[in-house]
CSV table of C-alpha atoms in Angstrom, one decimal:
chain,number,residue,atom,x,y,z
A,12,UNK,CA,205.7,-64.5,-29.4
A,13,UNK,CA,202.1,-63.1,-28.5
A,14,UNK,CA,202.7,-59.8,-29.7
A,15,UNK,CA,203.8,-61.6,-33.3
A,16,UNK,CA,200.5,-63.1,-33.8
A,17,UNK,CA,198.7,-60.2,-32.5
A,18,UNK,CA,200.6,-58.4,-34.9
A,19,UNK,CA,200.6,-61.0,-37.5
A,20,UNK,CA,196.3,-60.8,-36.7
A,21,UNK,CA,196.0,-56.9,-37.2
A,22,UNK,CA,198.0,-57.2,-40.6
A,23,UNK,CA,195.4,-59.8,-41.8
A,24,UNK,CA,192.4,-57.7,-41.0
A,25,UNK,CA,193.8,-54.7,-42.5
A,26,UNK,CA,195.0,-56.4,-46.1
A,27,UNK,CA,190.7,-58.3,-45.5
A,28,UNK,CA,189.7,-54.5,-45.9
A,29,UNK,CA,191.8,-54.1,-48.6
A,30,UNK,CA,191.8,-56.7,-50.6
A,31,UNK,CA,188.3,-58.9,-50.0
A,32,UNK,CA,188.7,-60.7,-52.9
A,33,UNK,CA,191.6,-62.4,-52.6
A,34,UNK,CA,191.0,-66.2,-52.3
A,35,UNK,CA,193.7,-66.6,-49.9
A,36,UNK,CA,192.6,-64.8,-47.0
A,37,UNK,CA,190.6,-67.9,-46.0
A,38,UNK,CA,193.9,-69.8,-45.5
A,39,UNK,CA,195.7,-67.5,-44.3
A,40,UNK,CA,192.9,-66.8,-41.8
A,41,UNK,CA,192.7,-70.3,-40.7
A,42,UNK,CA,196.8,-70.6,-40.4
A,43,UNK,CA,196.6,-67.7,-38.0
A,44,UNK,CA,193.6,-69.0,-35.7
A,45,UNK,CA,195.5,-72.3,-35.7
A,46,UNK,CA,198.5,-71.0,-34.8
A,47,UNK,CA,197.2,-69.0,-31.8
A,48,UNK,CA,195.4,-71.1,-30.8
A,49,UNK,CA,198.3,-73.7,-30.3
A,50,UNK,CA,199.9,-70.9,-28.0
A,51,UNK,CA,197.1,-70.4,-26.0
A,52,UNK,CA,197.0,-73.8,-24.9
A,53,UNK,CA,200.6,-75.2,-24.9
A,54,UNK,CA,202.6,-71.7,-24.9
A,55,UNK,CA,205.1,-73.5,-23.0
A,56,UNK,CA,205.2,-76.8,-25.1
A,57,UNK,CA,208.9,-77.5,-26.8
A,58,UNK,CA,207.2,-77.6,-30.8
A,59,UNK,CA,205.6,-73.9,-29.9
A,60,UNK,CA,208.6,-71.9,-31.2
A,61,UNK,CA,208.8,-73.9,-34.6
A,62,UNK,CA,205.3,-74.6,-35.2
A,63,UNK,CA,204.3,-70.3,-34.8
A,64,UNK,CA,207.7,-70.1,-37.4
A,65,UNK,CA,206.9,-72.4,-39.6
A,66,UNK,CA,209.7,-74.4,-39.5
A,67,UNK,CA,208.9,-77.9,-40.2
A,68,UNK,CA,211.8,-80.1,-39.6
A,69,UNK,CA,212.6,-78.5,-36.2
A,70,UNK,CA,209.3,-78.9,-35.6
A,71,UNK,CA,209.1,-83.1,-36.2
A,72,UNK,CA,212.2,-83.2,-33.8
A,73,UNK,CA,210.5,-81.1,-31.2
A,74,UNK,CA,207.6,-83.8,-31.1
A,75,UNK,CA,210.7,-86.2,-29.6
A,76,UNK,CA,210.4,-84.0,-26.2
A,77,UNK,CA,206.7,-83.9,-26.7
A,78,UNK,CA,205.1,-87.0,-24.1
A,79,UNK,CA,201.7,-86.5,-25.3
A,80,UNK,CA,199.9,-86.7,-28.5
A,81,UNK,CA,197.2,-84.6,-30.5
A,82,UNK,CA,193.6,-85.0,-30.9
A,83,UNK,CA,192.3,-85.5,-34.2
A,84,UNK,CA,191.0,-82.0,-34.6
A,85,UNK,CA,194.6,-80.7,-33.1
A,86,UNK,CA,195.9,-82.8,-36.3
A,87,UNK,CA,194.2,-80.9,-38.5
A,88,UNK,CA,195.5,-77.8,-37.2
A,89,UNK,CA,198.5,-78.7,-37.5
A,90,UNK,CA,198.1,-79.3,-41.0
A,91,UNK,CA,196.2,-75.6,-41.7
A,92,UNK,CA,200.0,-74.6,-40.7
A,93,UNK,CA,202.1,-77.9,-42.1
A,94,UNK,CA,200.0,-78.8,-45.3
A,95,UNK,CA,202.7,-81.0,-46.8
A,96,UNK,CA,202.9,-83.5,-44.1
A,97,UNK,CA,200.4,-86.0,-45.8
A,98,UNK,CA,202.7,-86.2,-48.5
A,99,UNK,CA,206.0,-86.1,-46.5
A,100,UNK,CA,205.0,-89.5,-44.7
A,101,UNK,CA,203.4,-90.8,-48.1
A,102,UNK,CA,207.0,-90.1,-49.5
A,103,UNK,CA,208.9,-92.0,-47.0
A,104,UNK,CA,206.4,-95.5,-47.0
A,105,UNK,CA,206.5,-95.3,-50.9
A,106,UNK,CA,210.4,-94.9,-51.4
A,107,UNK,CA,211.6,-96.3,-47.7
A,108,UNK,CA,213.4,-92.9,-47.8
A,109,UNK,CA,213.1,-90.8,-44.6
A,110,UNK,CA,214.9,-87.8,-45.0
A,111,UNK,CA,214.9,-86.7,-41.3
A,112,UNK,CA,215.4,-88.9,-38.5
A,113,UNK,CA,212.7,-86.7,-36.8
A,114,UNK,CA,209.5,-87.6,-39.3
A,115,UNK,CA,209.0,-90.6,-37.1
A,116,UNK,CA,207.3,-88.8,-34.3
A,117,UNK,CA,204.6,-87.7,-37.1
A,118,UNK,CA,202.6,-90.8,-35.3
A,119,UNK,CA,201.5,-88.3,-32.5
A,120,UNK,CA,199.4,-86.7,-35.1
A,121,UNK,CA,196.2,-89.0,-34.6
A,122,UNK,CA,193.9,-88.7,-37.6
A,123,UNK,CA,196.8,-88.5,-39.6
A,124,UNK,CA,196.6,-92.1,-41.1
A,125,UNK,CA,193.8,-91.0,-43.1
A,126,UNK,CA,195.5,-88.3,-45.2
A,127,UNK,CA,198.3,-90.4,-46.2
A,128,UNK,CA,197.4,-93.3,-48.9
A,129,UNK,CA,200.8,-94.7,-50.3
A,130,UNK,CA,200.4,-96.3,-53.4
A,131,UNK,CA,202.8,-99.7,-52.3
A,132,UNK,CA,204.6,-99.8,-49.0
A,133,UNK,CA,207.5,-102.5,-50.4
A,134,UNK,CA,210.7,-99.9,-50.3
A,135,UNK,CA,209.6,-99.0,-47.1
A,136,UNK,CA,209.3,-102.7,-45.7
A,137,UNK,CA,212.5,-103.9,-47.3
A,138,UNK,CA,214.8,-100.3,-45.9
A,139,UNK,CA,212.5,-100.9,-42.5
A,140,UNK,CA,214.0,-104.8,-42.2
A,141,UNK,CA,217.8,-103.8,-43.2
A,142,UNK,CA,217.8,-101.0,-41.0
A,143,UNK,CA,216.3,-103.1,-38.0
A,144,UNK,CA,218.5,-105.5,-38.0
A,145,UNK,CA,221.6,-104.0,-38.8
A,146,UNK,CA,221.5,-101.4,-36.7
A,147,UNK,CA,219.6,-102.2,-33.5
A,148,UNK,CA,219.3,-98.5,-31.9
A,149,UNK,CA,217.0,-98.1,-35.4
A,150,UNK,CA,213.7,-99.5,-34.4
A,151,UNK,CA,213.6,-97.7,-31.2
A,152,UNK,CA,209.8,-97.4,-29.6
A,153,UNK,CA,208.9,-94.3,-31.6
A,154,UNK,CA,210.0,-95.8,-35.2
A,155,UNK,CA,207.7,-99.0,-33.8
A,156,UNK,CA,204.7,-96.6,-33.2
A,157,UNK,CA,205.2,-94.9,-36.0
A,158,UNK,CA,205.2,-98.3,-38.5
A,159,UNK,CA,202.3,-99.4,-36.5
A,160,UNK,CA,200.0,-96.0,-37.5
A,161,UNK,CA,200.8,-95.6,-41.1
A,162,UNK,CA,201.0,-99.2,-42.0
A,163,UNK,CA,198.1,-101.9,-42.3
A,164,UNK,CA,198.7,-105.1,-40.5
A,165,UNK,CA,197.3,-106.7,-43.8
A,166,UNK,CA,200.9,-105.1,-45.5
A,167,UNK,CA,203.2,-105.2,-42.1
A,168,UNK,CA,202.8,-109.4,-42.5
A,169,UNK,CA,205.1,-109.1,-45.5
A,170,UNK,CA,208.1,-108.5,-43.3
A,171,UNK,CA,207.8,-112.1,-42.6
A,172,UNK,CA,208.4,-113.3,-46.7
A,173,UNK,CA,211.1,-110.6,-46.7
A,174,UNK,CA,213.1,-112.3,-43.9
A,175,UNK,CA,212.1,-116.0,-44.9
A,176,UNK,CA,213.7,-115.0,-48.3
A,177,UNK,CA,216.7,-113.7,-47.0
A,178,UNK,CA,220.5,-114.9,-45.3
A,179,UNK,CA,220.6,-111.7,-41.9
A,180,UNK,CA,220.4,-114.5,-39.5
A,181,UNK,CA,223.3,-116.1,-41.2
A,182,UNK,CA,225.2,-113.7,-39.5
A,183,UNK,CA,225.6,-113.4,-36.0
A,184,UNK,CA,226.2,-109.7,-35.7
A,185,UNK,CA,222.6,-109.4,-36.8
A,186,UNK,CA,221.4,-111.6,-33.9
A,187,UNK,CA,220.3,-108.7,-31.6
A,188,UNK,CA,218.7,-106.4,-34.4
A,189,UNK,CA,216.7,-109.5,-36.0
A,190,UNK,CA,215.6,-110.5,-31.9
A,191,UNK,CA,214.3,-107.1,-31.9
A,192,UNK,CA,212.6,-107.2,-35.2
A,193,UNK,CA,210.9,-110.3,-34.6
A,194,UNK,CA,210.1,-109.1,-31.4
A,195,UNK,CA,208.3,-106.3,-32.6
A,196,UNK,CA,206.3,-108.5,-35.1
A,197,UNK,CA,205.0,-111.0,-32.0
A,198,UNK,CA,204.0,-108.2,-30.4
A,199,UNK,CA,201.8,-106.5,-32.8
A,200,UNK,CA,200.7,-110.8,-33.6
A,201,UNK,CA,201.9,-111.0,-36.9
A,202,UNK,CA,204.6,-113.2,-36.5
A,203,UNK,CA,204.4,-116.0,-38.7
A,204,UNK,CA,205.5,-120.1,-37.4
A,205,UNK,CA,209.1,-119.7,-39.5
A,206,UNK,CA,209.9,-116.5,-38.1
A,207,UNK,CA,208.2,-117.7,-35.0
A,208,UNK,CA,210.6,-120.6,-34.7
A,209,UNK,CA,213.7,-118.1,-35.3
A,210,UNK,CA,212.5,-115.7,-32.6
A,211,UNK,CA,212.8,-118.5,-30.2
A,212,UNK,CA,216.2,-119.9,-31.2
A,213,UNK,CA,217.3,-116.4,-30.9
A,214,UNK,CA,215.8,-115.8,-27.1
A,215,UNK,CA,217.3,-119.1,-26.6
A,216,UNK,CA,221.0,-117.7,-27.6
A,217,UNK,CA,220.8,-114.3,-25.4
A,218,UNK,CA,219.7,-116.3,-22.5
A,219,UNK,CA,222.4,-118.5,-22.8
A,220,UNK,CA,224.8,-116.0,-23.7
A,221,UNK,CA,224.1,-114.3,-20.6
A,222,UNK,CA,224.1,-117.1,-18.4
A,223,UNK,CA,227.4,-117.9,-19.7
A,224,UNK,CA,228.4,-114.2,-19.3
A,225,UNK,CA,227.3,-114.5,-15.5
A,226,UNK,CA,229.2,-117.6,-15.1
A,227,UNK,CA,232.6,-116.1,-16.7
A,228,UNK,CA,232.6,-113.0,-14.2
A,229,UNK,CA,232.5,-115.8,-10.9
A,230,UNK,CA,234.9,-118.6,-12.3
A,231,UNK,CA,237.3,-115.9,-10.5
A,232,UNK,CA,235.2,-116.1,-7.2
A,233,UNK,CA,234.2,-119.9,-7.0
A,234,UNK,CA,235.8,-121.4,-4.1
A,235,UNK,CA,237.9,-124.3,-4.9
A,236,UNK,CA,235.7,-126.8,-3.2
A,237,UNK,CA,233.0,-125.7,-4.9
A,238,UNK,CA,234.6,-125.7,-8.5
A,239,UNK,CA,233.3,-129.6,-9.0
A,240,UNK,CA,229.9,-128.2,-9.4
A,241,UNK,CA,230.8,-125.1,-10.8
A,242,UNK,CA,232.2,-127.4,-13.9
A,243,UNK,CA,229.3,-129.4,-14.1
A,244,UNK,CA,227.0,-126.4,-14.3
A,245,UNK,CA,228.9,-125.1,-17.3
A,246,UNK,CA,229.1,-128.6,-19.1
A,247,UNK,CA,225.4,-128.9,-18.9
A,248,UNK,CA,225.6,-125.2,-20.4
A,249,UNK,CA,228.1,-126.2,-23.4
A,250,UNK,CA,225.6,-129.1,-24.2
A,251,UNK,CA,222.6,-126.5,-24.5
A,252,UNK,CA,224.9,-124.3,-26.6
A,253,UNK,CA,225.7,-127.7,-29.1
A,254,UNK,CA,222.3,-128.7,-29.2
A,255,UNK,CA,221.2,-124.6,-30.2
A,256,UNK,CA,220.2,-125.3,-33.9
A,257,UNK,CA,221.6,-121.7,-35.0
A,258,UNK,CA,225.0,-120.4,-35.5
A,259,UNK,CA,226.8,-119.8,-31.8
A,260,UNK,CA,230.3,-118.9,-32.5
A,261,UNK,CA,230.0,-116.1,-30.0
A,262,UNK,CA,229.1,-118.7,-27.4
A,263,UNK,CA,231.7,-121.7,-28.3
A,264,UNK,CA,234.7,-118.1,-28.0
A,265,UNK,CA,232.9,-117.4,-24.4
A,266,UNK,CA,232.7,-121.1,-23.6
A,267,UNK,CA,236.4,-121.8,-24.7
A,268,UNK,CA,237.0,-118.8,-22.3
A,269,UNK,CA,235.5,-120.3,-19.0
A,270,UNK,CA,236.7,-124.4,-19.5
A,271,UNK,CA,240.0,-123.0,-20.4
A,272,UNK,CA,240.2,-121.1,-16.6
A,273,UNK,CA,238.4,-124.1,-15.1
A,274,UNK,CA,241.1,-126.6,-16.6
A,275,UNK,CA,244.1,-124.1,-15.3
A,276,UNK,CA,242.3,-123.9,-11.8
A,277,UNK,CA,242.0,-128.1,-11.6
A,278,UNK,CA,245.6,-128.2,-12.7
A,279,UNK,CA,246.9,-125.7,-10.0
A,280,UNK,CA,244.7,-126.8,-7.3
A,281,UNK,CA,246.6,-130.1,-6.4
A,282,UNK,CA,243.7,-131.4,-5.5
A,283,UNK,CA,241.2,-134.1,-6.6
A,284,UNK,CA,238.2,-132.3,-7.9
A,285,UNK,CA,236.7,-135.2,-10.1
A,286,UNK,CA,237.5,-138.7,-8.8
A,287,UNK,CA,235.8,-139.9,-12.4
A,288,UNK,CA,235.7,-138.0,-15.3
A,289,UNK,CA,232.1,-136.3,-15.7
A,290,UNK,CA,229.6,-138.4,-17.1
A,291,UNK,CA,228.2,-136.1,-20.0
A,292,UNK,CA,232.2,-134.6,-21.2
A,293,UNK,CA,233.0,-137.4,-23.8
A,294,UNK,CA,229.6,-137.2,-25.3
A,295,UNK,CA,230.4,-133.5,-25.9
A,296,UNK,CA,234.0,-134.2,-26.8
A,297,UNK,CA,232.1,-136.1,-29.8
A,298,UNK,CA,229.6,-133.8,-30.8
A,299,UNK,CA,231.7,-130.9,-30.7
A,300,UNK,CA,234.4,-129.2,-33.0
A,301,UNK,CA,237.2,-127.4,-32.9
A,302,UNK,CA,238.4,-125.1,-30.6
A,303,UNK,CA,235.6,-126.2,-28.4
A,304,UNK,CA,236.5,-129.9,-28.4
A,305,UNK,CA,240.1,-129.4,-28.4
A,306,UNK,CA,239.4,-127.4,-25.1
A,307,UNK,CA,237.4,-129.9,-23.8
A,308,UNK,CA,239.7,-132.6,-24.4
A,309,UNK,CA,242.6,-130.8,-22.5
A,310,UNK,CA,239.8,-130.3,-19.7
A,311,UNK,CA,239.7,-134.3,-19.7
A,312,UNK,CA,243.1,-134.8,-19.9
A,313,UNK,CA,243.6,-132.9,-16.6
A,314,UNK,CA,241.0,-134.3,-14.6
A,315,UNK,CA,242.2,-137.8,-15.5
A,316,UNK,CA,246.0,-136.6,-14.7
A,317,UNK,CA,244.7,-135.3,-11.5
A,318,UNK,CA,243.1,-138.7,-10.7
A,319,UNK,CA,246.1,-140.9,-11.9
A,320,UNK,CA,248.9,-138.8,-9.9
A,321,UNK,CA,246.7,-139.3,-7.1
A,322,UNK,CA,246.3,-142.6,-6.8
A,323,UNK,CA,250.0,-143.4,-7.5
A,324,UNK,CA,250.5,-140.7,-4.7
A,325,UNK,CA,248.6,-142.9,-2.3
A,326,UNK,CA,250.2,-146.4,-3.5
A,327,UNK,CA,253.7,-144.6,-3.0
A,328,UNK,CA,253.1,-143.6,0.1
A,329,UNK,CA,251.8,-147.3,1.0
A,330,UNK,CA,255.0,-148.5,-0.6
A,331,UNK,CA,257.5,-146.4,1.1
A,332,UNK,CA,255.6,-147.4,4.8
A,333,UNK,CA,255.9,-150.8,4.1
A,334,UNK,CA,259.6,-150.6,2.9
A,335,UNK,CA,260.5,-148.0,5.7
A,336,UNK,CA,259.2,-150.4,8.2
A,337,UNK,CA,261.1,-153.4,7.2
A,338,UNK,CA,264.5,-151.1,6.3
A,339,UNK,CA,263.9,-150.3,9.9
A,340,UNK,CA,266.2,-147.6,11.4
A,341,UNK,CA,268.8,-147.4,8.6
A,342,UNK,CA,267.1,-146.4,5.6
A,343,UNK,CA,264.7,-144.0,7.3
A,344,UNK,CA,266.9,-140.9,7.2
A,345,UNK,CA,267.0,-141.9,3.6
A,346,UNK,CA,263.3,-142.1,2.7
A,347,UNK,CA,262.7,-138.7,5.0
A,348,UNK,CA,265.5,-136.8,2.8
A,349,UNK,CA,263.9,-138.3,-0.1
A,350,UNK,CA,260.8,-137.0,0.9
A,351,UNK,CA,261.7,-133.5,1.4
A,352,UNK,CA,263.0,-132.8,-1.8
A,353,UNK,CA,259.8,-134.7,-3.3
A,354,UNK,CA,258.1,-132.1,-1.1
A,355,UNK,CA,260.3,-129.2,-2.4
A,356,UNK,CA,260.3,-129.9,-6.2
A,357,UNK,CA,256.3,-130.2,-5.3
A,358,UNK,CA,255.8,-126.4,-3.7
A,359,UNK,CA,258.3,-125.0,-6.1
A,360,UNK,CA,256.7,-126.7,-9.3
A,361,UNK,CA,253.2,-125.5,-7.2
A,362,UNK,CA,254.0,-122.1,-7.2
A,363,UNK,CA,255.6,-121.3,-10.4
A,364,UNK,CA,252.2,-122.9,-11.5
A,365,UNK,CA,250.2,-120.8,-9.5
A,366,UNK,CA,251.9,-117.4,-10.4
A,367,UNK,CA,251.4,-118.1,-14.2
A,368,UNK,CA,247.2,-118.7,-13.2
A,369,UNK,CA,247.5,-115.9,-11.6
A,370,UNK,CA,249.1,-113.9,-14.1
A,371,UNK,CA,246.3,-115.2,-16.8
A,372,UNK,CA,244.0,-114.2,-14.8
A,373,UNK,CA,244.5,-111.3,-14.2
A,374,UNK,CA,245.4,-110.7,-18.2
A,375,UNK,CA,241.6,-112.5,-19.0
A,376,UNK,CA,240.2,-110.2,-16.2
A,377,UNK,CA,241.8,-106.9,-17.7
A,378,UNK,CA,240.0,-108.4,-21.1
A,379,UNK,CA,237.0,-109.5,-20.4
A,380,UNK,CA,235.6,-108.2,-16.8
A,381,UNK,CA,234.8,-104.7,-18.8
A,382,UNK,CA,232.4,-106.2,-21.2
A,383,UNK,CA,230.1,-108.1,-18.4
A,384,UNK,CA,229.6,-104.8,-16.5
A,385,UNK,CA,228.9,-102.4,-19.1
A,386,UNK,CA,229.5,-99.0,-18.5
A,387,UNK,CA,230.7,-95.8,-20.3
A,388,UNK,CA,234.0,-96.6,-18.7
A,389,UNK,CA,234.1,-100.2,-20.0
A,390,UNK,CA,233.3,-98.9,-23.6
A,391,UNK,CA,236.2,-96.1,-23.6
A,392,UNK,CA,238.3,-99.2,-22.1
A,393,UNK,CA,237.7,-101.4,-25.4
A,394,UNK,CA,237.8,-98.1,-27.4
A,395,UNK,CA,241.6,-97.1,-26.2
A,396,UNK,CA,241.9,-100.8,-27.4
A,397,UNK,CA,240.8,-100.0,-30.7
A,398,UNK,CA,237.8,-102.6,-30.1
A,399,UNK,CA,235.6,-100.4,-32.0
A,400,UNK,CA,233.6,-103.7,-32.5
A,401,UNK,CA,233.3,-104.7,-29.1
A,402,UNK,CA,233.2,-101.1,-27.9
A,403,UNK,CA,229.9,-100.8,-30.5
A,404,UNK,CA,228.2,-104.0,-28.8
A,405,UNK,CA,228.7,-102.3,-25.7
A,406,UNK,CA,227.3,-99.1,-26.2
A,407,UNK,CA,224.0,-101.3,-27.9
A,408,UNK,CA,223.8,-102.6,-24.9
A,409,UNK,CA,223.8,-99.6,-22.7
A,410,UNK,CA,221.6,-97.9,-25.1
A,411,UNK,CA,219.2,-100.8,-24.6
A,412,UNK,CA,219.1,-101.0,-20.8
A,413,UNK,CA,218.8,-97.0,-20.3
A,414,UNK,CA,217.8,-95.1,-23.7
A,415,UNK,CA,217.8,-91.6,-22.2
A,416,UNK,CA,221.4,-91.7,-21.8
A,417,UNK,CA,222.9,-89.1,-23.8
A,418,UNK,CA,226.5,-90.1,-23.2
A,419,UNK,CA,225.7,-93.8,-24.4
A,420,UNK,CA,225.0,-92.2,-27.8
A,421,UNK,CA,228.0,-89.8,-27.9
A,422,UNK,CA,230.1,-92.5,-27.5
A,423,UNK,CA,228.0,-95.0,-30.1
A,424,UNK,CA,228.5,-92.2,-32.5
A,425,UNK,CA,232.2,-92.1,-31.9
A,426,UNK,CA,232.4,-95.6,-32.4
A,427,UNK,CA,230.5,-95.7,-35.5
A,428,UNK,CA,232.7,-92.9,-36.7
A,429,UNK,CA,235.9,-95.2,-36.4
A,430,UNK,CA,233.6,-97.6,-38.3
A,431,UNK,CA,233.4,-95.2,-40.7
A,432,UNK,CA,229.9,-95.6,-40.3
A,433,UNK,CA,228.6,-91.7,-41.1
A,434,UNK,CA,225.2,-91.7,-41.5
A,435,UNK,CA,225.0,-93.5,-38.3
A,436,UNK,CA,227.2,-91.9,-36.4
A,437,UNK,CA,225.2,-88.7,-37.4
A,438,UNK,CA,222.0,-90.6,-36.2
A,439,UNK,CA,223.5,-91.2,-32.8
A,440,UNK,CA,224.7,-87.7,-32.3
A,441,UNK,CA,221.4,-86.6,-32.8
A,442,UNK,CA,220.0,-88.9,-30.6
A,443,UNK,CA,222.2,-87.6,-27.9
A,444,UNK,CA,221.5,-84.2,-28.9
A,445,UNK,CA,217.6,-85.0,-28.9
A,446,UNK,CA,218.5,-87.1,-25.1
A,447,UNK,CA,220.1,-84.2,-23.1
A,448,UNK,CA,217.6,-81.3,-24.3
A,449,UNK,CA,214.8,-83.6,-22.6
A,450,UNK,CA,217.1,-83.9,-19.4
A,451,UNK,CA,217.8,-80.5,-19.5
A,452,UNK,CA,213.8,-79.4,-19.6
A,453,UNK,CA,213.1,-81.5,-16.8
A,454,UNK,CA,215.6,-79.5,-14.3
């Protein structure tokens, strides 16, 4: 590399003594001095090798494994060597075209705002929104930094018309991308009270969803004398979820999930877990609808079957004292025989019961355990299901919590390939590509 510039240096001077006139030699005297001067400073920098080439897109994707950014005067360096980069990122905030992936980390070029003057940013802003919220992994914290550089506050508020004018939260797929979205827009205090108002409904739903997530991985744990409060817990739950002004459907499948193991376990315990039905279940038996209130109903059902067989359990047994005692001698054999097969019929009845719970259990474990603990092992799980769906939610969520995984990403990709989702899948293989160079330069 040094001995290319130097070389790259003589070959100036000697075409300056040939040809002084030449108009160009300024330029290319000022690309040269840049460009050594870059190596002199950051010769071991990952952008060094495409920035003395010349090569600009490998260049904007070696700014990824860059954790620093450049001075103003460094900017305009980099532009001696890179002159079209004004009007690359003018390009992409005029048409909402970016034609690499990488031209997002242009925002470590401070200065750089003021060579690029778009003439409207509305393609941009509308492409921004879709993307976001569609695809969550799209408004990572580099595409966030890069938004917040190259466009004015006074034209970033419009994102707020954009979604009150539109139906993305009408779907809940969209629920994660839009909380991220809208987090973004709080953050930089443009929010406006409409979007303001959805951004909390929608923090509202992912707490809920999770506590309803932590409450479906113990329902298998909770001890059966504990299961009274266990239930109570989750009605109080189900009427937060009813009472969540925004489309929940995600919620009511997990709620259905959890009453549904909760009515099986009353049913098998043989015990009295309620003595009165819960105060708050027919109020949410009425202000729910089906196949949340047909679930609940059945929960009801049980607990006042449980109650009922009790209590004619207890007057029985008064009964057959009383008769016993006056029978006397006789009829006692009789009453004990009877008794027995009662108490037969009972642990047979008990433990056919009790190998189907278990059965289901183990069947809703097999299901659903995976998608509480995410993992890459959980995501191949659902993706050997062919739950590319699920599988995708997964790996969004992995991406989230750790976003220098590389293998999250390979596996996102080969979702989104299923989903024959191309472009993204090619985003998320780059990603991954980008992810494990930066691991392997820090070994």
């Amino acid at each position: 590399m040094p001995s290319t510039l130097d070389d790259a240096w003589a070959e100036f001077v000697k075409y300056l003594a040939e040809n002084p006139g030449d108009p160009s030699i300024g330029i290319i005297g000022e690309v040269i001095s840049a460009k050594q001067y870059f190596y002199n400073k950051y010769k071991n920098a990952p952008f060094i090798e495409p920035l003395i080439e010349e090569r600009f897109n490998k260049f904007c994707s070696s700014l990824g494994l860059y954790n620093s950014t450049f001075s103003e005067d460094e900017t305009n360096l980099i532009l001696k060597i890179f002159p079209q980069i004004p009007l690359v990122v003018k390009r992409t905030l005029e048409t909402g075209i970016m034609e690499s992936n990488a031209y997002k980390y242009l925002y470590k070029l401070n200065g750089l705002e003021k060579y690029v003057m778009p003439f409207s940013y509305t393609g941009f802003l509308q492409l921004f929104v879709d993307k976001s919220i569609t695809s969550p992994v799209f408004l990572d914290k580099d595409m966030e930094k890069f938004v917040s550089k190259f466009v004015p506050h006074s034209k970033l508020q419009d994102i707020n018309s954009i979604l009150n004018n539109s139906t993305y939260f009408l779907d809940e797929n969209n629920y994660l991308g839009g909380f991220k979205l809208l987090d973004f827009l709080k953050r930089e205090g443009i929010i406006d009270s409409k979007e303001l108002k959805t951004y909390s409904l929608l923090k509202q739903y992912f707490d809920l969803k999770k506590e309803i997530g932590q409450l479906a991985s113990n329902i298998y744990l909770v001890d059966i004398d504990k299961l009274k409060d266990f239930t109570i817990n989750v009605l109080d739950l189900t009427n937060k979820v009813i009472n969540l002004d925004i489309k929940k459907e995600s919620l009511y499948t997990l709620l259905n999930g959890v009453i549904k193991t909760i009515r099986i376990r009353i049913e098998s315990s043989n015990k009295i877990i309620f003595d009165t039905v819960p105060e708050n279940l027919d109020k949410l038996i009425d202000s729910s609808s089906d196949p949340l209130k047909s679930e609940l109903l059945k929960l009801k059902e049980v607990i006042v079957a449980a109650s009922a067989s009790s209590k004619a359990k207890s007057q029985n047994n008064n009964t057959t004292e009383s008769t016993t005692s006056q029978k006397g001698n006789e009829n006692k054999s009789t009453v004990v025989s009877k008794n027995d097969n009662n108490t037969n019929s009972t642990k047979k009845h008990s433990l056919i019961t009790y190998i189907i719970l278990i059965a289901i259990l183990v069947i809703v474990s097999i299901l659903t355990i995976p998608y509480f603990f995410v993992s890459h092992k959980s995501i191949e799980f659902y993706m050997k299901l062919k739950m590319f769906k699920t599988a995708l939610k997964l790996a969004e969520k992995l991406v989230i919590k750790n976003p220098d995984d590389y293998k999250a990403y390979i596996l996102m990709a080969r979702i989104l390939e299923e989903l024959n989702e191309v472009d993204q899948a090619m985003m998320a293989y780059k990603m991954a590509h980008k992810k494990r160079q930066s691991q392997d330069s820090l070994k």
